[in-house]
PDB file of C-alpha atoms in Angstrom:
ATOM      1  CA  LEU O   1      82.206  71.166  32.177  1.00 43.00           C
ATOM      2  CA  SER O   2      85.040  68.774  31.608  1.00 48.00           C
ATOM      3  CA  PRO O   3      84.169  65.181  30.665  1.00 47.00           C
ATOM      4  CA  ASN O   4      86.451  64.166  33.564  1.00 63.00           C
ATOM      5  CA  ILE O   5      84.015  65.278  36.270  1.00 67.00           C
ATOM      6  CA  PRO O   6      83.898  62.457  38.846  1.00 67.00           C
ATOM      7  CA  SER O   7      80.775  60.351  39.284  1.00 71.00           C
ATOM      8  CA  LEU O   8      79.321  60.996  42.726  1.00 71.00           C
ATOM      9  CA  ALA O   9      77.189  58.764  44.910  1.00 73.00           C
ATOM     10  CA  ASN O  10      73.469  59.561  44.899  1.00 75.00           C
ATOM     11  CA  ASP O  11      73.664  61.032  48.406  1.00 81.00           C
ATOM     12  CA  ASP O  12      76.576  63.368  47.520  1.00 85.00           C
ATOM     13  CA  LYS O  13      76.644  66.565  45.485  1.00 89.00           C
ATOM     14  CA  VAL O  14      79.035  69.368  44.537  1.00 90.00           C
ATOM     15  CA  ILE O  15      78.812  72.293  46.978  1.00 93.00           C
ATOM     16  CA  ALA O  16      81.815  74.409  45.932  1.00 94.00           C
ATOM     17  CA  VAL O  17      84.147  74.903  42.974  1.00 93.00           C
ATOM     18  CA  SER O  18      87.321  76.918  42.506  1.00 95.00           C
ATOM     19  CA  ALA O  19      89.138  77.676  39.253  1.00 92.00           C
ATOM     20  CA  GLY O  20      92.911  78.143  39.281  1.00 89.00           C
ATOM     21  CA  ASP O  21      95.246  78.940  36.414  1.00 88.00           C
ATOM     22  CA  LEU O  22      95.845  75.395  35.156  1.00 87.00           C
ATOM     23  CA  HIS O  23      93.592  73.346  37.427  1.00 89.00           C
ATOM     24  CA  SER O  24      90.264  73.418  39.235  1.00 92.00           C
ATOM     25  CA  LEU O  25      88.928  72.037  42.512  1.00 93.00           C
ATOM     26  CA  ILE O  26      85.564  70.524  43.400  1.00 93.00           C
ATOM     27  CA  LEU O  27      84.253  70.090  46.967  1.00 94.00           C
ATOM     28  CA  THR O  28      81.360  67.724  47.683  1.00 92.00           C
ATOM     29  CA  LYS O  29      78.798  67.687  50.500  1.00 90.00           C
ATOM     30  CA  LYS O  30      80.599  64.675  51.986  1.00 88.00           C
ATOM     31  CA  GLY O  31      83.832  66.687  52.165  1.00 88.00           C
ATOM     32  CA  LYS O  32      85.597  65.037  49.242  1.00 89.00           C
ATOM     33  CA  VAL O  33      87.953  67.183  47.183  1.00 92.00           C
ATOM     34  CA  TYR O  34      88.756  66.546  43.528  1.00 90.00           C
ATOM     35  CA  ARG O  35      91.507  68.193  41.474  1.00 88.00           C
ATOM     36  CA  LEU O  36      90.958  68.492  37.726  1.00 87.00           C
ATOM     37  CA  GLY O  37      93.772  69.400  35.322  1.00 82.00           C
ATOM     38  CA  TRP O  38      97.364  70.321  36.170  1.00 74.00           C
ATOM     39  CA  PRO O  39      99.828  68.699  36.579  1.00 69.00           C
ATOM     40  CA  ASP O  40      98.654  65.545  34.777  1.00 73.00           C
ATOM     41  CA  ASN O  41      95.331  66.553  33.121  1.00 71.00           C
ATOM     42  CA  ASN O  42      93.509  63.931  35.181  1.00 71.00           C
ATOM     43  CA  THR O  43      90.745  64.043  37.763  1.00 79.00           C
ATOM     44  CA  VAL O  44      92.118  62.979  41.141  1.00 80.00           C
ATOM     45  CA  GLU O  45      90.471  62.684  44.538  1.00 81.00           C
ATOM     46  CA  ILE O  46      92.633  64.484  47.079  1.00 85.00           C
ATOM     47  CA  GLY O  47      93.028  62.478  50.269  1.00 86.00           C
ATOM     48  CA  ILE O  48      92.819  64.386  53.542  1.00 88.00           C
ATOM     49  CA  SER O  49      92.023  63.201  57.073  1.00 88.00           C
ATOM     50  CA  VAL O  50      89.774  66.118  58.126  1.00 91.00           C
ATOM     51  CA  LYS O  51      86.387  67.230  56.840  1.00 91.00           C
ATOM     52  CA  VAL O  52      86.956  69.926  54.222  1.00 94.00           C
ATOM     53  CA  ILE O  53      84.820  73.076  54.470  1.00 94.00           C
ATOM     54  CA  ALA O  54      86.471  75.355  51.872  1.00 96.00           C
ATOM     55  CA  ILE O  55      88.756  75.136  48.819  1.00 97.00           C
ATOM     56  CA  SER O  56      90.773  77.623  46.782  1.00 96.00           C
ATOM     57  CA  ALA O  57      92.752  76.975  43.591  1.00 94.00           C
ATOM     58  CA  GLY O  58      95.633  79.305  42.746  1.00 92.00           C
ATOM     59  CA  TYR O  59      98.196  79.385  39.960  1.00 90.00           C
ATOM     60  CA  ARG O  60      99.841  75.989  40.530  1.00 87.00           C
ATOM     61  CA  HIS O  61      98.854  75.459  44.126  1.00 90.00           C
ATOM     62  CA  SER O  62      95.733  74.897  46.192  1.00 92.00           C
ATOM     63  CA  LEU O  63      94.482  75.566  49.694  1.00 94.00           C
ATOM     64  CA  ILE O  64      92.034  73.507  51.734  1.00 95.00           C
ATOM     65  CA  LEU O  65      90.339  74.637  54.954  1.00 96.00           C
ATOM     66  CA  GLY O  66      89.513  71.824  57.350  1.00 94.00           C
ATOM     67  CA  ASN O  67      86.743  71.839  59.928  1.00 92.00           C
ATOM     68  CA  ASP O  68      89.545  71.781  62.510  1.00 91.00           C
ATOM     69  CA  GLY O  69      90.326  75.429  61.602  1.00 90.00           C
ATOM     70  CA  ASN O  70      93.635  74.511  59.977  1.00 92.00           C
ATOM     71  CA  VAL O  71      94.824  75.219  56.444  1.00 93.00           C
ATOM     72  CA  TYR O  72      96.297  72.526  54.218  1.00 93.00           C
ATOM     73  CA  SER O  73      98.171  73.247  51.001  1.00 90.00           C
ATOM     74  CA  PHE O  74      99.464  71.284  48.041  1.00 89.00           C
ATOM     75  CA  GLY O  75     100.998  71.886  44.625  1.00 86.00           C
ATOM     76  CA  GLU O  76     104.058  73.816  43.483  1.00 78.00           C
ATOM     77  CA  ASP O  77     105.819  75.691  46.265  1.00 75.00           C
ATOM     78  CA  ASN O  78     107.783  78.353  44.415  1.00 76.00           C
ATOM     79  CA  ASN O  79     108.033  81.526  46.491  1.00 79.00           C
ATOM     80  CA  GLY O  80     106.477  80.060  49.665  1.00 75.00           C
ATOM     81  CA  ARG O  81     102.887  80.013  48.404  1.00 78.00           C
ATOM     82  CA  LEU O  82     102.237  76.744  50.290  1.00 79.00           C
ATOM     83  CA  GLY O  83     102.949  78.357  53.667  1.00 78.00           C
ATOM     84  CA  ARG O  84     105.727  76.009  54.740  1.00 72.00           C
ATOM     85  CA  ALA O  85     109.222  74.864  53.840  1.00 67.00           C
ATOM     86  CA  ASN O  86     110.098  74.862  50.136  1.00 63.00           C
ATOM     87  CA  ILE O  87     108.704  71.423  49.335  1.00 67.00           C
ATOM     88  CA  ASP O  88     106.362  70.742  46.426  1.00 60.00           C
ATOM     89  CA  ALA O  89     103.565  68.498  47.635  1.00 66.00           C
ATOM     90  CA  GLY O  90     101.107  66.376  45.691  1.00 71.00           C
ATOM     91  CA  GLU O  91      99.123  65.677  48.867  1.00 77.00           C
ATOM     92  CA  PRO O  92      97.803  68.308  51.312  1.00 83.00           C
ATOM     93  CA  ARG O  93      99.997  69.171  54.261  1.00 84.00           C
ATOM     94  CA  GLN O  94      99.165  71.544  57.092  1.00 85.00           C
ATOM     95  CA  ILE O  95     100.736  74.993  56.841  1.00 85.00           C
ATOM     96  CA  GLU O  96     103.160  75.933  59.571  1.00 81.00           C
ATOM     97  CA  ARG O  97     102.123  78.098  62.531  1.00 83.00           C
ATOM     98  CA  HIS O  98     104.284  79.927  65.074  1.00 82.00           C
ATOM     99  CA  ASP O  99     103.383  81.311  68.490  1.00 72.00           C
ATOM    100  CA  TRP O 100     105.748  84.283  68.234  1.00 73.00           C
ATOM    101  CA  GLY O 101     106.035  87.541  66.337  1.00 71.00           C
ATOM    102  CA  ASP O 102     103.456  88.420  63.680  1.00 83.00           C
ATOM    103  CA  PHE O 103     103.087  84.825  62.471  1.00 86.00           C
ATOM    104  CA  LEU O 104      99.829  82.839  62.525  1.00 86.00           C
ATOM    105  CA  PRO O 105      99.433  81.450  66.071  1.00 88.00           C
ATOM    106  CA  SER O 106      98.492  77.805  66.583  1.00 87.00           C
ATOM    107  CA  SER O 107      95.483  78.695  68.760  1.00 89.00           C
ATOM    108  CA  VAL O 108      93.674  80.841  66.155  1.00 91.00           C
ATOM    109  CA  LYS O 109      90.910  79.363  64.001  1.00 92.00           C
ATOM    110  CA  VAL O 110      91.042  80.114  60.275  1.00 95.00           C
ATOM    111  CA  ILE O 111      87.647  80.857  58.667  1.00 96.00           C
ATOM    112  CA  ALA O 112      88.541  81.679  55.038  1.00 97.00           C
ATOM    113  CA  ILE O 113      91.311  81.011  52.500  1.00 97.00           C
ATOM    114  CA  SER O 114      92.289  82.404  49.110  1.00 96.00           C
ATOM    115  CA  ALA O 115      95.049  81.227  46.766  1.00 94.00           C
ATOM    116  CA  GLY O 116      96.464  83.847  44.383  1.00 92.00           C
ATOM    117  CA  GLU O 117      99.111  83.524  41.698  1.00 90.00           C
ATOM    118  CA  GLU O 118     102.267  83.268  43.801  1.00 89.00           C
ATOM    119  CA  HIS O 119     100.850  84.054  47.225  1.00 90.00           C
ATOM    120  CA  SER O 120      98.012  82.996  49.510  1.00 92.00           C
ATOM    121  CA  LEU O 121      95.784  84.637  52.122  1.00 94.00           C
ATOM    122  CA  ILE O 122      94.172  83.430  55.352  1.00 95.00           C
ATOM    123  CA  LEU O 123      91.359  85.100  57.322  1.00 95.00           C
ATOM    124  CA  THR O 124      91.043  84.331  61.038  1.00 94.00           C
ATOM    125  CA  GLU O 125      88.035  84.273  63.331  1.00 94.00           C
ATOM    126  CA  TYR O 126      89.225  87.647  64.697  1.00 92.00           C
ATOM    127  CA  GLY O 127      89.111  89.354  61.304  1.00 93.00           C
ATOM    128  CA  GLU O 128      92.898  89.351  60.882  1.00 91.00           C
ATOM    129  CA  VAL O 129      94.510  88.593  57.520  1.00 92.00           C
ATOM    130  CA  TYR O 130      97.729  86.636  57.090  1.00 91.00           C
ATOM    131  CA  GLY O 131      99.666  86.183  53.857  1.00 90.00           C
ATOM    132  CA  PHE O 132     102.483  84.024  52.576  1.00 89.00           C
ATOM    133  CA  GLY O 133     104.365  83.601  49.320  1.00 87.00           C
ATOM    134  CA  HIS O 134     105.856  86.079  46.862  1.00 83.00           C
ATOM    135  CA  ASN O 135     105.775  89.745  47.954  1.00 84.00           C
ATOM    136  CA  ASN O 136     107.298  91.401  44.874  1.00 83.00           C
ATOM    137  CA  HIS O 137     104.340  93.803  44.599  1.00 80.00           C
ATOM    138  CA  GLY O 138     103.481  93.953  48.306  1.00 77.00           C
ATOM    139  CA  GLN O 139     100.770  91.305  47.952  1.00 82.00           C
ATOM    140  CA  VAL O 140     101.763  89.642  51.223  1.00 79.00           C
ATOM    141  CA  GLY O 141     101.410  93.062  52.840  1.00 76.00           C
ATOM    142  CA  ILE O 142     104.949  93.583  54.086  1.00 75.00           C
ATOM    143  CA  ALA O 143     106.011  97.099  53.147  1.00 72.00           C
ATOM    144  CA  GLY O 144     109.507  97.604  51.747  1.00 70.00           C
ATOM    145  CA  ASN O 145     110.282  93.894  51.427  1.00 71.00           C
ATOM    146  CA  SER O 146     110.024  92.189  48.047  1.00 73.00           C
ATOM    147  CA  GLY O 147     111.150  88.798  49.329  1.00 79.00           C
ATOM    148  CA  ASP O 148     109.322  85.538  49.753  1.00 81.00           C
ATOM    149  CA  PHE O 149     107.502  84.595  52.961  1.00 79.00           C
ATOM    150  CA  TRP O 150     107.334  80.855  53.719  1.00 78.00           C
ATOM    151  CA  ASP O 151     105.196  81.286  56.846  1.00 83.00           C
ATOM    152  CA  ALA O 152     101.830  83.030  57.276  1.00 84.00           C
ATOM    153  CA  ILE O 153     102.533  86.560  58.527  1.00 81.00           C
ATOM    154  CA  LYS O 154     100.018  89.215  59.573  1.00 87.00           C
ATOM    155  CA  ILE O 155      99.419  91.792  56.838  1.00 84.00           C
ATOM    156  CA  GLN O 156     100.778  95.063  58.236  1.00 74.00           C
ATOM    157  CA  TYR O 157      98.452  97.348  56.279  1.00 72.00           C
ATOM    158  CA  LEU O 158      95.456  95.877  58.084  1.00 70.00           C
ATOM    159  CA  ILE O 159      96.702  95.989  61.683  1.00 67.00           C
ATOM    160  CA  GLY O 160      94.498  98.166  63.889  1.00 72.00           C
ATOM    161  CA  ASN O 161      90.784  98.434  64.535  1.00 76.00           C
ATOM    162  CA  ILE O 162      89.762  97.037  61.147  1.00 83.00           C
ATOM    163  CA  LYS O 163      87.867  93.726  61.166  1.00 88.00           C
ATOM    164  CA  ILE O 164      88.021  91.953  57.815  1.00 92.00           C
ATOM    165  CA  ILE O 165      85.121  89.641  56.873  1.00 94.00           C
ATOM    166  CA  ALA O 166      86.129  88.483  53.355  1.00 95.00           C
ATOM    167  CA  ILE O 167      89.360  88.042  51.375  1.00 95.00           C
ATOM    168  CA  SER O 168      90.354  87.430  47.764  1.00 94.00           C
ATOM    169  CA  ALA O 169      93.894  86.948  46.439  1.00 92.00           C
ATOM    170  CA  GLY O 170      94.578  87.878  42.799  1.00 89.00           C
ATOM    171  CA  ARG O 171      97.620  87.760  40.577  1.00 87.00           C
ATOM    172  CA  ARG O 172      99.641  90.494  42.283  1.00 85.00           C
ATOM    173  CA  HIS O 173      97.005  92.101  44.466  1.00 87.00           C
ATOM    174  CA  ASN O 174      94.316  91.371  47.071  1.00 87.00           C
ATOM    175  CA  LEU O 175      90.856  92.551  47.959  1.00 88.00           C
ATOM    176  CA  VAL O 176      89.442  92.563  51.473  1.00 90.00           C
ATOM    177  CA  LEU O 177      86.023  93.503  52.803  1.00 92.00           C
ATOM    178  CA  SER O 178      85.701  95.067  56.235  1.00 90.00           C
ATOM    179  CA  ASP O 179      82.615  95.033  58.418  1.00 87.00           C
TER     180      ASP O 179
END
């Protein structure tokens, strides 16, 4: 472990960790999130107004799942991997949702997150998977389109009677587990 691990209160403990390319995340029982490493090689507590229930560190970006069912992202936003307008963010901001087309609706609760290299994945309570970011190898799941997706869009390959229960985003690929 790094010597920069934060000191925690006696009634708090680490409950989750996530290793990215140049940084790592720590989640505590009290819902505090710490970033270690990139971009400044420091340990920083990440301020967020909701209780955090899950974390995922990607290449140079991170995802946080709040107990409100929303996803918050921060870091470098090349290729749309933060799920919103092309704005790098040092502090978490909620990803954008849209109540039209195949985009992530505002009424759907997110239950899992996974940050890959240049893309990210979201799993909903209904077993649907949404992706955003770079799609140069089809990792966002949009066939025949190698562009960037700034908003969470339903992965086309998984539309149908398949219920997904786990997700994992890699460098240029994904894994999903169905029930």
